[in-house]
């Protein structure tokens, strides 16, 4: 288990954020495994806009408002027994990130919009929230649609890591970055546009 290897899960309580929830299966698994985890859950549960690359370029079917609402309700069912250890942010990930103080999270798990600019924005916005020594990781790195150029997960994660001198490791299609204990973001990196 990635979280157990990189985060001190023995402390009284630890905090993580999952960005991109869909139906709450990962949320439920984390909350079941770690009874001392307080999990922040971020998703809009809104249909993708028609000009999004997934629809405009790749011709994917747009999920309806009803489908997204069903996913939200399933999420609530999946975490209902853990509701006292969750906070749900039903909004864009960029807006939700502004509600956290820097370096307050033990981990951040990124699995929302998989297109390059969205991934890059989530990386920029959630990295500062993770404590030094904490875990920054996500899903679908070099997955099928990433390999064929449809998504931009690997590209965004690799550029993010290179610009900061960080190492990316993987387990299957999960990418992992351990935030160095002595990490300090420098001005040059903060100005770099991914």
Coordinates of C-alpha atoms in Angstrom, one line a residue:
X1 CA 0.0 0.0 0.0
X2 CA 1.5 3.3 -1.1
X3 CA 0.0 5.5 1.6
X4 CA 1.3 3.2 4.4
X5 CA 4.8 3.3 3.0
X6 CA 5.1 7.0 2.6
X7 CA 2.9 8.5 5.3
X8 CA 3.1 8.2 9.1
X9 CA -0.3 6.5 9.5
X10 CA 0.3 5.7 13.2
X11 CA -0.3 9.2 14.4
X12 CA -3.7 10.1 16.0
X13 CA -5.0 11.6 12.8
X14 CA -3.6 12.4 9.4
X15 CA -5.1 14.4 6.5
X16 CA -5.3 13.7 2.8
X17 CA -7.1 15.0 -0.2
X18 CA -8.4 13.1 -3.1
X19 CA -8.9 15.2 -6.2
X20 CA -11.3 13.5 -8.6
X21 CA -13.8 11.3 -6.9
X22 CA -16.3 10.0 -9.5
X23 CA -18.1 7.3 -7.5
X24 CA -16.1 7.3 -4.2
X25 CA -14.6 3.8 -4.5
X26 CA -11.0 5.0 -3.8
X27 CA -12.3 7.3 -1.0
X28 CA -14.1 4.4 0.7
X29 CA -11.0 2.1 0.4
X30 CA -8.8 4.7 2.0
X31 CA -11.2 5.4 4.8
X32 CA -11.8 1.7 5.5
X33 CA -8.0 1.0 5.6
X34 CA -7.1 4.0 7.7
X35 CA -9.4 4.7 10.7
X36 CA -7.4 7.7 11.6
X37 CA -7.6 9.4 8.2
X38 CA -9.5 12.6 7.6
X39 CA -10.1 12.8 3.9
X40 CA -11.0 15.9 1.9
X41 CA -12.8 14.9 -1.3
X42 CA -12.9 17.2 -4.3
X43 CA -15.0 16.8 -7.5
X44 CA -17.5 19.0 -9.3
X45 CA -19.8 16.1 -10.3
X46 CA -20.7 18.2 -13.3
X47 CA -20.8 17.3 -17.0
X48 CA -17.7 18.0 -19.0
X49 CA -18.0 21.1 -21.1
X50 CA -18.6 20.5 -24.8
X51 CA -15.4 22.3 -25.8
X52 CA -13.3 20.0 -23.6
X53 CA -10.7 18.0 -25.6
X54 CA -12.3 14.7 -24.6
X55 CA -15.5 15.7 -26.5
X56 CA -14.4 18.3 -29.0
X57 CA -11.3 16.4 -30.3
X58 CA -11.8 12.7 -29.3
X59 CA -15.5 12.5 -29.7
X60 CA -16.3 11.0 -26.3
X61 CA -19.9 11.0 -25.1
X62 CA -20.7 13.8 -22.6
X63 CA -22.0 12.4 -19.3
X64 CA -25.3 13.9 -18.5
X65 CA -26.2 15.9 -15.4
X66 CA -28.2 12.9 -14.2
X67 CA -25.2 10.5 -14.6
X68 CA -23.0 12.9 -12.7
X69 CA -25.6 13.3 -10.0
X70 CA -25.9 9.5 -9.7
X71 CA -22.1 9.4 -9.3
X72 CA -22.3 11.9 -6.5
X73 CA -25.1 10.0 -4.7
X74 CA -23.1 6.8 -5.0
X75 CA -20.1 8.6 -3.5
X76 CA -22.3 9.6 -0.5
X77 CA -23.4 6.0 -0.1
X78 CA -19.8 4.8 -0.3
X79 CA -18.6 7.1 2.5
X80 CA -21.7 7.5 4.6
X81 CA -20.3 5.5 7.5
X82 CA -17.2 7.6 7.5
X83 CA -18.9 11.0 7.1
X84 CA -17.4 12.3 10.3
X85 CA -14.0 11.8 8.8
X86 CA -14.7 13.5 5.4
X87 CA -15.2 16.9 4.0
X88 CA -16.7 17.0 0.5
X89 CA -15.9 20.0 -1.8
X90 CA -18.4 19.9 -4.7
X91 CA -16.5 22.4 -6.8
X92 CA -13.6 22.8 -9.3
X93 CA -10.3 21.6 -8.0
X94 CA -8.7 25.0 -8.5
X95 CA -11.3 26.7 -6.2
X96 CA -11.1 24.0 -3.6
X97 CA -7.3 24.2 -3.4
X98 CA -7.6 27.8 -2.2
X99 CA -9.4 26.7 0.9
X100 CA -6.4 24.8 2.3
X101 CA -3.4 26.2 4.1
X102 CA 0.0 25.4 2.7
X103 CA 1.8 22.3 4.0
X104 CA -1.2 21.0 6.0
X105 CA -1.8 17.7 4.2
X106 CA 0.0 14.4 4.6
X107 CA -0.9 13.3 1.1
X108 CA -2.6 14.5 -2.1
X109 CA -4.0 12.1 -4.6
X110 CA -4.7 13.5 -8.1
X111 CA -7.2 11.7 -10.3
X112 CA -9.4 14.3 -11.8
X113 CA -9.4 15.7 -15.4
X114 CA -6.6 13.8 -17.2
X115 CA -5.9 16.4 -19.9
X116 CA -2.5 18.1 -19.7
X117 CA -3.5 21.6 -18.7
X118 CA -5.9 20.4 -16.0
X119 CA -3.4 17.9 -14.6
X120 CA -0.7 20.7 -14.6
X121 CA -3.1 23.0 -12.7
X122 CA -3.9 20.4 -10.1
X123 CA -0.2 19.6 -9.7
X124 CA 0.6 23.3 -9.2
X125 CA -2.3 23.9 -6.8
X126 CA -2.0 20.8 -4.6
X127 CA 1.8 20.4 -4.3
X128 CA 2.1 23.4 -1.9
X129 CA -0.6 21.9 0.4
X130 CA 1.4 18.8 1.1
X131 CA 3.7 18.8 4.1
X132 CA 7.4 18.4 3.5
X133 CA 8.1 14.7 3.7
X134 CA 4.5 14.0 2.5
X135 CA 3.1 12.0 -0.4
X136 CA 2.0 13.4 -3.7
X137 CA 0.6 10.8 -6.1
X138 CA -2.0 10.1 -8.7
X139 CA -3.5 7.8 -11.2
X140 CA -3.4 6.9 -14.9
X141 CA 0.3 7.8 -15.5
X142 CA 1.2 6.3 -18.9
X143 CA -2.1 4.5 -19.1
X144 CA -3.6 3.5 -22.4
X145 CA -5.0 6.9 -23.3
X146 CA -1.9 8.6 -21.9
X147 CA 0.3 6.5 -24.2
X148 CA -1.7 7.3 -27.4
X149 CA -1.6 11.1 -26.7
X150 CA -5.2 11.5 -25.7
X151 CA -4.4 12.4 -22.1
X152 CA -1.5 14.4 -20.6
X153 CA -1.0 12.9 -17.2
X154 CA 2.6 11.6 -17.8
X155 CA 3.7 14.7 -19.7
X156 CA 2.4 17.0 -17.0
X157 CA 3.8 15.0 -14.1
X158 CA 7.2 14.6 -15.7
X159 CA 7.5 18.3 -16.5
X160 CA 6.4 19.2 -13.0
X161 CA 9.0 16.9 -11.5
X162 CA 11.8 18.0 -13.8
X163 CA 11.2 21.7 -13.1
X164 CA 11.5 21.1 -9.4
X165 CA 14.3 18.5 -9.4
X166 CA 12.0 15.8 -8.1
X167 CA 12.0 12.0 -8.8
X168 CA 8.9 10.3 -10.1
X169 CA 8.5 6.6 -9.3
X170 CA 5.6 4.5 -10.5
X171 CA 3.7 1.4 -9.5
X172 CA 1.7 0.3 -12.5
X173 CA -0.2 3.4 -13.6
X174 CA 0.2 5.2 -10.3
X175 CA 2.8 8.0 -10.2
X176 CA 4.5 8.8 -6.9
X177 CA 6.5 11.8 -5.7
X178 CA 7.8 12.0 -2.2
X179 CA 8.1 15.7 -1.1
X180 CA 11.6 16.1 0.3
X181 CA 11.7 16.9 4.0
X182 CA 13.8 20.0 3.3
X183 CA 11.9 21.1 0.2
X184 CA 11.7 24.9 -0.5
X185 CA 10.0 26.1 -3.7
X186 CA 12.2 28.7 -5.3
X187 CA 11.0 31.8 -7.2
X188 CA 12.2 30.6 -10.6
X189 CA 10.1 27.4 -10.3
X190 CA 7.0 29.3 -9.2
X191 CA 7.2 31.4 -12.4
X192 CA 7.6 28.5 -14.7
X193 CA 4.5 27.8 -16.8
X194 CA 3.8 24.2 -17.3

